[in-house]
Amino acid sequence: MFRLSRGKIGMLFRAVDLRNGGETVKQLYIKKNPTDNLLKWQQVTQFCFYRRKYTDSSKYKGGKVAGQRHKAINNNSQENTAEGFPEESIERSELIDDREYDSVASSAMHVTKRIQNVQHVAIIQPYIKWGPRKSPTAPELLLQEAEALVRSLPKWNIELSLKIPVETLDKRQLFGTGKLEELKETLRARQEAGTPLTCVFISKGTLSYGQKQTLEQAFRLPVMDRYSIVVQILRLHAVSMEAKLQVALAELPYIWSQVKDQEGSSKGSGRIFLSDSQRQMLQLRERKLRHELAMIHSHRELLRNRRRQKNFPVVAVVGYTNAGKTSLIKALTEEQNLQPRDQLFATLDVTAHAGLLPCKLEVLYMDTVGFMADIPTGLIECFVATLEDAMLADVIVHVQDLAHENCTEQKAHVERTLRTLMRNGEQSLAPERVINVGNKVDLVEDRQEVITGADDETPNGRLHLVSSKTLHGIHELLLEVERKVLQVTGRQRMVIKVPMGGQEVAWLYKHAAVTETAADPTNAERLLVSAVITKAKLQQFRHLFILNRATG
């Protein structure tokens, strides 16, 4: 029996877009190897694409020829998929499961795929005592948020929590000499007393390579910053391929910054952080990730265009992480399949959920990834494509956790981040588009004080108090969403008199939101239809059923 050598198989797959007398590569292979089963064919495809993993980069580079080749690949992708050709899924899976990259990420960030391993963490929260860079958030609240980050990871145990005042966060060793010695003794004493410690979490956005190296040498333990911890949480919660690709891309700016810091500070005395082949691997990985996410972005744009064509109003639900966004959407839509989780960054994918307003108009609620303070912009920017659905929504519902002591600062942080993201976009954070919602009112001790403050009008409108758990205030919020949607999208309520049993009724049910129908008390042959309709659809109705009838 004729067999194809490994070299010939590689040649076949490099010419995957070509045809041989109308036969695909798979058909040609099976024709030459009639006794091979489907499992053998899958092994061959996996072997070939593994070889191409970091070598076939032509479609990610510029140039006319590369563009033509990429176009040819895209034109044939549907046929290849129909033939069982697993190119796209295999390449994306290999970007996520890559041992060579994992070793680099582990050394730079101390992150691991073995998230379920038990960790014993010492948390150190540095804070600036005075000056313009002092955080508006109290040190105790900063430390609570750092502890919440660690608790979001299963089997990560907090053994020690400390808050340490500093003059600046930019010193090479971060802490003063005396304070650093004091911390060393504290950690050593805990270990000698039998407390297991496996890593130290410094709750600062990003530690420079020099800071991390100095602290690791002093503590003799791996040191992680907020960026590393958040990436570990995102890895745990990323379910869809899009979320996994975004998390993978979010890791790269950190690794490159560590390389840059190491090269700028070590002056040849430190160890070599990356070999040339590892640098090339990271550069190509970044190009591939951006390419794959660009394709997903195009798909999202297509879905948005379809929603626009169907004229669905879109309501984006945004807020600080763990403010109760998913719980609120569940209360608004009564969708029982939604399972909110009391965790930071529980939602990474923007998901659409259909709901009905009191006027029977159908809207789409978009659940979004949560915001968090002291997270580097490089980490947020990787999720901009996901947040575009929120930025381009008709109405934005800003959910705030009233039960949190730092609610005011969390609200301000979300508003600052949204303004930054929308600065170059099509939309703006105009007050008429925003509804402020105070969630978890059932957990507030002094509810009367909150109610008094909510009644005060602000430039951003009044605060609507709700409880997603007890459903307090949900109906009133639905009425406000309805009012905003009708105002922003140019829809209007009206009663239209149409012939009983005519085509007009069927047309209105299809192109408008019909809330009620009743017989005309003055004319038994007429029907009164209460509907919510856009100006464009109203003009179309008049043209089809009024003007045409008058001219006819």
XYZ file of C-alpha atoms in Angstrom:
552
model
C 0.000 0.000 0.000
C 1.263 3.481 -0.924
C 2.144 5.668 2.061
C 2.949 9.387 2.221
C 6.179 10.285 3.971
C 6.196 12.962 6.670
C 7.963 15.320 4.268
C 5.305 14.818 1.596
C 2.549 15.376 4.147
C 4.160 18.688 5.093
C 4.287 19.686 1.435
C 0.597 18.855 1.073
C -0.372 21.057 3.993
C 1.804 23.941 2.869
C -0.251 23.843 -0.316
C -3.544 23.501 1.526
C -5.264 26.175 -0.562
C -4.431 24.438 -3.864
C -6.563 21.789 -5.581
C -5.630 18.604 -7.398
C -8.272 17.949 -10.032
C -11.001 19.310 -7.746
C -9.847 17.192 -4.767
C -9.047 18.664 -1.367
C -5.907 17.672 0.515
C -7.923 15.373 2.767
C -9.516 13.616 -0.224
C -6.098 13.211 -1.859
C -4.618 11.719 1.314
C -7.484 9.251 1.776
C -7.301 8.291 -1.898
C -3.610 7.432 -1.517
C -4.193 5.695 1.845
C -7.579 3.924 1.566
C -7.109 1.769 4.656
C -6.312 4.660 7.024
C -9.127 5.575 9.358
C -10.291 9.011 10.511
C -8.142 8.836 13.650
C -5.016 8.483 11.497
C -6.063 11.528 9.458
C -6.540 13.605 12.639
C -3.078 12.552 13.865
C -1.574 13.650 10.557
C -3.262 17.080 10.708
C -2.177 17.627 14.306
C 1.410 16.670 13.442
C 1.538 19.055 10.508
C 0.091 22.009 12.379
C 2.352 21.398 15.341
C 5.305 21.746 12.967
C 3.889 25.031 11.679
C 3.240 26.442 15.130
C 5.941 29.118 15.227
C 7.319 28.804 11.703
C 4.423 29.675 9.379
C 4.142 33.375 10.217
C 3.724 34.789 6.708
C 0.048 35.593 7.128
C 0.827 37.699 10.221
C 3.404 39.881 8.438
C 2.858 42.810 6.112
C 3.246 42.878 2.351
C 1.120 42.369 -0.718
C 1.952 38.682 -1.183
C 1.195 37.915 2.449
C -2.122 39.746 2.161
C -3.068 37.795 -0.969
C -2.193 34.491 0.744
C -4.183 35.433 3.835
C -7.166 36.344 1.646
C -6.949 32.983 -0.118
C -6.883 31.174 3.217
C -9.965 33.078 4.408
C -11.817 32.399 1.150
C -11.287 28.661 1.528
C -11.753 28.428 5.293
C -15.434 27.522 5.059
C -14.755 24.658 2.640
C -11.890 23.386 4.771
C -14.092 23.397 7.843
C -16.746 21.443 5.988
C -14.124 18.865 5.082
C -13.144 18.465 8.742
C -10.001 20.620 8.462
C -9.186 21.746 12.013
C -6.787 24.603 11.216
C -8.366 27.475 13.140
C -9.295 25.553 16.295
C -5.905 23.806 16.439
C -3.931 27.044 15.999
C -5.939 28.849 18.671
C -5.647 25.926 21.082
C -1.890 25.827 20.537
C -1.660 29.533 21.379
C -3.280 28.773 24.734
C -1.494 25.479 25.486
C 2.146 26.255 24.788
C 4.810 24.806 27.088
C 7.617 27.001 25.768
C 5.630 30.156 26.496
C 4.389 28.856 29.864
C 7.962 28.490 31.097
C 8.697 32.121 30.194
C 5.455 33.384 31.775
C 6.106 31.387 34.929
C 9.566 32.900 35.418
C 8.377 36.453 34.709
C 5.024 36.476 36.523
C 5.075 33.392 38.792
C 1.762 32.378 37.202
C 1.006 28.747 36.528
C -1.661 26.622 34.898
C -1.712 24.541 38.075
C -4.001 27.055 39.775
C -5.531 24.355 41.968
C -2.240 23.891 43.863
C -2.337 25.025 47.479
C -0.633 28.385 48.103
C 0.091 30.071 51.424
C 0.267 33.824 50.858
C 1.594 36.749 52.839
C -0.053 40.003 51.714
C 1.781 43.314 52.044
C -0.198 46.465 51.159
C 2.099 49.494 50.678
C 0.431 52.902 50.808
C 1.709 56.463 50.497
C 1.263 58.371 53.732
C 0.946 61.906 52.319
C 1.411 64.011 49.212
C -0.303 64.278 45.820
C 0.137 60.547 45.092
C -1.689 59.493 48.250
C -4.613 57.199 47.415
C -8.100 58.536 48.207
C -8.937 55.035 49.475
C -8.128 54.203 53.104
C -5.271 51.677 53.619
C -7.656 49.292 55.386
C -9.904 49.174 52.311
C -6.921 48.709 50.005
C -5.856 45.729 52.108
C -9.402 44.296 52.047
C -9.417 44.422 48.238
C -6.017 42.720 48.105
C -7.367 39.954 50.368
C -10.447 39.603 48.138
C -8.167 39.107 45.112
C -6.345 36.237 46.819
C -9.601 34.647 48.027
C -10.809 34.574 44.408
C -8.278 31.804 43.779
C -9.202 28.347 45.125
C -6.843 26.833 47.685
C -4.939 30.123 48.072
C -4.777 30.732 51.803
C -3.946 34.072 53.446
C -1.470 33.480 56.273
C -0.471 37.088 56.968
C -1.812 40.557 56.031
C 0.151 43.751 56.596
C -0.214 47.383 55.509
C 3.037 49.317 55.326
C 3.375 53.116 54.884
C 5.943 54.287 52.330
C 7.083 57.654 50.999
C 7.024 56.549 47.349
C 6.258 53.418 45.353
C 9.229 53.927 43.013
C 12.195 52.937 45.219
C 14.211 49.943 44.013
C 13.590 48.032 47.233
C 10.162 49.715 47.682
C 10.519 49.877 51.458
C 13.070 51.677 53.574
C 16.066 49.664 54.806
C 14.775 49.443 58.361
C 11.256 48.503 57.302
C 12.582 45.876 54.880
C 14.604 44.258 57.679
C 11.528 44.327 59.889
C 9.467 42.575 57.200
C 12.188 39.949 56.724
C 12.157 39.197 60.443
C 8.350 39.035 60.547
C 8.213 36.520 57.689
C 11.097 34.475 59.122
C 9.470 34.388 62.577
C 6.178 33.189 61.091
C 7.923 30.424 59.174
C 9.899 29.311 62.219
C 6.651 29.223 64.205
C 5.257 26.722 61.701
C 3.267 29.022 59.385
C 3.760 27.810 55.810
C 4.534 30.581 53.304
C 4.901 29.906 49.583
C 4.754 33.447 48.126
C 4.456 37.133 48.988
C 1.807 39.331 47.348
C 2.833 42.999 47.160
C -0.433 44.815 46.421
C 0.968 47.288 43.896
C -0.149 47.522 40.253
C 3.173 46.455 38.737
C 6.525 45.861 40.383
C 9.586 46.668 38.306
C 12.080 43.891 37.674
C 14.517 45.575 40.078
C 11.927 45.813 42.852
C 10.862 42.220 42.412
C 14.452 40.939 42.337
C 15.391 42.892 45.479
C 12.338 41.727 47.422
C 12.700 38.092 46.361
C 16.328 38.090 47.481
C 15.328 39.640 50.808
C 12.297 37.414 51.524
C 13.639 34.274 49.787
C 10.139 33.700 48.433
C 8.460 34.332 45.053
C 6.978 37.850 44.906
C 3.785 38.680 42.966
C 2.128 42.027 42.227
C -1.500 42.884 41.401
C -0.951 42.359 37.685
C 0.271 38.788 38.291
C -2.571 37.966 40.693
C -5.240 39.385 38.377
C -3.819 37.427 35.413
C -4.016 34.266 37.536
C -7.691 35.017 38.302
C -8.426 35.763 34.647
C -6.830 32.466 33.616
C -9.108 30.678 36.062
C -12.312 32.380 34.881
C -11.610 32.453 31.127
C -14.006 29.951 29.555
C -14.538 31.008 25.944
C -11.725 30.993 23.392
C -12.038 34.777 23.029
C -11.523 35.302 26.766
C -8.529 32.956 26.792
C -6.934 34.782 23.852
C -7.497 38.153 25.535
C -5.920 36.939 28.774
C -2.972 35.513 26.818
C -2.461 38.874 25.110
C -2.788 40.718 28.427
C 0.198 38.793 29.822
C 2.668 39.933 27.146
C 3.014 43.656 28.065
C 3.990 42.615 31.573
C 6.641 40.176 30.353
C 8.121 42.756 27.971
C 8.174 45.400 30.717
C 10.057 43.010 32.998
C 12.569 42.326 30.218
C 13.034 46.061 29.608
C 13.494 46.793 33.324
C 15.990 43.935 33.681
C 18.050 45.096 30.716
C 18.040 48.694 31.919
C 19.005 47.971 35.507
C 21.218 44.875 35.513
C 24.052 46.381 33.390
C 25.230 42.933 32.368
C 25.460 41.554 35.890
C 22.087 39.796 35.977
C 21.053 36.571 34.417
C 19.888 36.545 30.789
C 16.111 36.769 30.957
C 15.250 35.732 27.389
C 17.171 33.978 24.654
C 16.898 35.176 21.051
C 14.604 32.275 20.170
C 12.352 33.099 23.130
C 12.154 36.734 22.017
C 11.160 35.647 18.521
C 8.611 33.282 19.998
C 7.031 36.089 22.054
C 6.984 38.494 19.105
C 5.320 35.938 16.852
C 2.908 34.926 19.605
C 1.823 38.539 19.996
C 1.232 38.900 16.242
C -0.804 35.697 16.157
C -2.898 36.693 19.177
C -3.641 40.122 17.721
C -4.541 38.494 14.411
C -6.944 36.026 16.029
C -8.553 38.728 18.162
C -8.923 40.953 15.086
C -10.885 38.158 13.425
C -13.089 37.857 16.525
C -13.486 41.642 16.535
C -14.727 41.480 12.932
C -17.234 38.822 13.969
C -18.450 41.030 16.824
C -18.845 43.930 14.391
C -20.964 41.683 12.184
C -23.182 40.752 15.134
C -23.570 44.432 16.068
C -24.603 45.271 12.510
C -27.204 42.496 12.610
C -28.571 43.881 15.868
C -28.768 47.332 14.278
C -30.629 45.900 11.300
C -33.125 44.230 13.633
C -33.313 47.529 15.529
C -32.793 45.992 18.977
C -32.059 48.631 21.650
C -28.908 47.704 23.584
C -28.460 48.363 27.317
C -24.917 47.845 28.644
C -24.526 46.984 32.333
C -21.155 48.168 33.652
C -19.570 48.605 37.067
C -16.784 47.734 39.467
C -15.950 44.059 39.747
C -18.353 42.133 42.007
C -20.863 45.017 42.124
C -23.676 42.641 41.128
C -23.981 43.269 37.370
C -24.947 39.703 36.453
C -27.383 39.504 39.386
C -29.064 42.712 38.226
C -29.444 41.397 34.663
C -30.993 38.220 36.058
C -33.504 40.326 38.009
C -34.320 42.517 34.981
C -34.716 39.650 32.504
C -35.970 36.879 34.864
C -33.512 34.585 33.090
C -33.141 31.613 35.412
C -30.117 30.158 33.617
C -27.904 33.026 34.760
C -25.771 31.983 37.726
C -24.089 35.004 39.381
C -20.954 34.284 41.426
C -19.630 36.204 44.416
C -16.142 36.505 42.931
C -13.883 39.160 41.459
C -13.726 39.104 37.633
C -16.336 36.334 37.458
C -17.485 37.660 34.047
C -14.877 37.997 31.279
C -17.070 37.649 28.183
C -19.639 40.194 27.081
C -22.888 38.231 26.871
C -26.272 39.403 25.561
C -29.503 38.687 27.438
C -32.945 39.516 26.018
C -35.497 41.232 28.219
C -38.887 42.914 27.881
C -39.603 46.454 29.032
C -43.029 47.277 30.511
C -44.078 48.632 27.085
C -43.349 45.160 25.620
C -40.321 46.458 23.725
C -37.539 43.844 23.578
C -34.050 45.022 24.552
C -30.649 43.343 24.888
C -28.772 43.651 28.181
C -24.991 43.318 27.740
C -23.085 41.846 30.702
C -19.508 43.171 30.782
C -16.161 42.558 32.482
C -15.782 44.453 35.770
C -13.359 47.295 36.467
C -10.820 47.480 39.287
C -8.534 50.221 40.591
C -4.737 50.045 40.432
C -4.777 47.783 37.365
C -2.281 48.829 34.666
C -3.801 50.174 31.455
C -2.052 47.456 29.435
C -4.247 44.877 31.146
C -7.490 46.788 30.505
C -6.616 47.617 26.881
C -6.604 43.934 25.953
C -10.316 43.844 26.816
C -11.241 46.967 24.834
C -12.671 44.868 21.981
C -14.934 43.160 24.505
C -15.982 46.487 26.031
C -16.867 47.976 22.644
C -20.333 46.446 22.952
C -20.786 48.492 26.118
C -19.303 51.682 24.698
C -21.591 51.535 21.629
C -24.755 50.717 23.598
C -27.799 52.980 23.513
C -28.079 53.150 27.316
C -25.486 52.416 30.019
C -26.559 51.117 33.445
C -23.789 51.832 35.962
C -24.140 49.389 38.883
C -22.643 50.424 42.226
C -22.243 48.299 45.346
C -23.845 50.395 48.090
C -22.800 47.870 50.738
C -19.094 48.467 50.013
C -17.313 51.011 52.188
C -15.414 52.377 49.175
C -18.458 52.728 46.925
C -17.851 56.419 46.085
C -14.285 55.867 44.896
C -15.286 52.735 42.956
C -17.952 54.772 41.131
C -15.427 57.495 40.291
C -12.908 54.918 39.007
C -15.464 53.315 36.655
C -16.473 56.732 35.282
C -12.829 57.732 34.709
C -12.109 54.443 32.919
C -15.197 54.725 30.695
C -14.304 58.288 29.720
C -10.792 57.149 28.815
C -12.087 54.270 26.697
C -14.671 56.452 24.963
C -12.307 59.343 24.257
C -11.597 58.164 20.714
C -14.867 56.315 20.152
C -18.122 57.101 18.431
C -20.069 57.618 21.656
C -19.599 59.792 24.713
C -20.511 59.270 28.352
C -23.414 61.734 28.121
C -25.699 61.919 31.193
C -28.802 61.180 29.101
C -27.332 57.758 28.247
C -26.431 56.755 31.817
C -28.580 55.296 34.602
C -26.907 55.109 38.027
C -28.042 52.119 40.075
C -27.251 51.517 43.735
C -27.317 47.739 44.188
C -27.336 45.585 47.353
C -29.499 48.092 49.240
C -30.719 45.173 51.370
C -27.222 44.901 52.882
C -26.957 48.589 53.849
C -27.278 49.219 57.589
C -28.284 52.900 57.509
C -30.761 52.647 54.636
C -32.512 55.961 55.451
C -29.307 57.930 54.898
C -28.792 56.206 51.541
C -32.401 56.920 50.499
C -32.003 60.601 51.402
C -28.809 60.863 49.351
C -30.351 58.999 46.396
C -33.172 61.555 46.081
C -30.669 64.375 45.486
C -30.272 65.254 41.802
C -26.690 65.237 40.499
C -25.188 66.062 37.078
C -25.307 62.302 36.383
C -28.952 61.939 37.423
C -30.472 60.401 40.526
C -29.356 57.104 42.038
C -31.891 54.268 41.664
C -31.841 51.998 44.709
C -32.381 48.296 44.042
C -31.686 44.874 45.459
C -31.063 42.181 42.886
C -31.652 39.606 45.629
C -34.987 40.823 47.027
C -36.067 42.552 43.748
C -36.636 45.825 45.624
C -36.839 48.711 43.128
C -36.554 46.505 40.022
C -39.896 47.577 38.498
C -39.070 51.267 38.989
C -35.680 50.664 37.352
C -37.356 48.975 34.376
C -39.543 52.057 33.903
C -36.441 54.271 33.929
C -34.664 52.011 31.417
C -37.767 52.211 29.233
C -37.838 56.025 29.442
C -34.143 56.314 28.551
C -34.348 53.814 25.688
C -37.338 55.582 24.101
C -35.619 58.948 24.506
C -32.213 57.916 23.117
C -33.452 55.755 20.232
C -36.167 58.173 19.080
C -39.037 55.767 19.654
C -42.506 57.009 20.518
C -45.695 55.592 22.004
C -48.829 55.996 19.957
C -52.253 54.522 19.274
C -52.842 53.630 15.610
C -56.309 53.002 14.207
C -56.213 50.160 11.638
C -58.814 48.017 9.794
C -59.932 44.923 11.704
C -58.122 41.836 10.313
C -56.053 43.897 7.839
C -52.379 43.588 6.903
C -51.587 46.618 9.070
C -51.936 44.646 12.312
C -49.534 41.904 11.191
C -47.054 44.550 9.988
C -47.118 46.388 13.324
C -46.574 43.166 15.293
C -43.518 42.462 13.137
C -41.937 45.934 13.020
C -43.029 47.580 16.281
C -43.637 46.690 19.917
C -47.388 46.234 20.270
C -48.455 46.716 23.883
C -52.233 46.502 23.595
C -55.068 46.073 21.088
C -58.699 47.042 21.590
C -61.804 47.456 19.446
C -62.625 51.004 18.392
C -65.748 51.982 20.369
C -66.840 54.352 17.585
C -66.274 51.978 14.643
C -66.684 48.199 14.876
C -64.561 47.678 11.743
C -61.528 49.383 13.283
C -58.929 48.245 15.814
C -56.928 50.491 18.148
C -53.316 49.311 18.343
C -51.077 50.752 21.081
C -47.472 50.459 19.946
C -43.918 51.712 20.470
C -42.402 52.514 17.092
C -39.364 54.301 15.651
C -39.720 57.341 13.435
C -38.297 55.426 10.465
C -40.778 52.562 10.858
C -43.649 55.027 11.294
C -42.733 56.707 8.029
C -42.587 53.282 6.364
C -46.031 52.412 7.764
C -47.504 55.652 6.458
C -45.989 55.073 3.036
C -47.257 51.475 2.775
C -50.748 51.784 4.189
C -51.814 55.444 4.151
C -50.178 57.270 1.256
C -50.442 54.333 -1.151
C -54.099 53.826 -0.258
C -54.820 57.548 -0.727
C -53.128 57.666 -4.157
C -54.702 54.357 -5.185
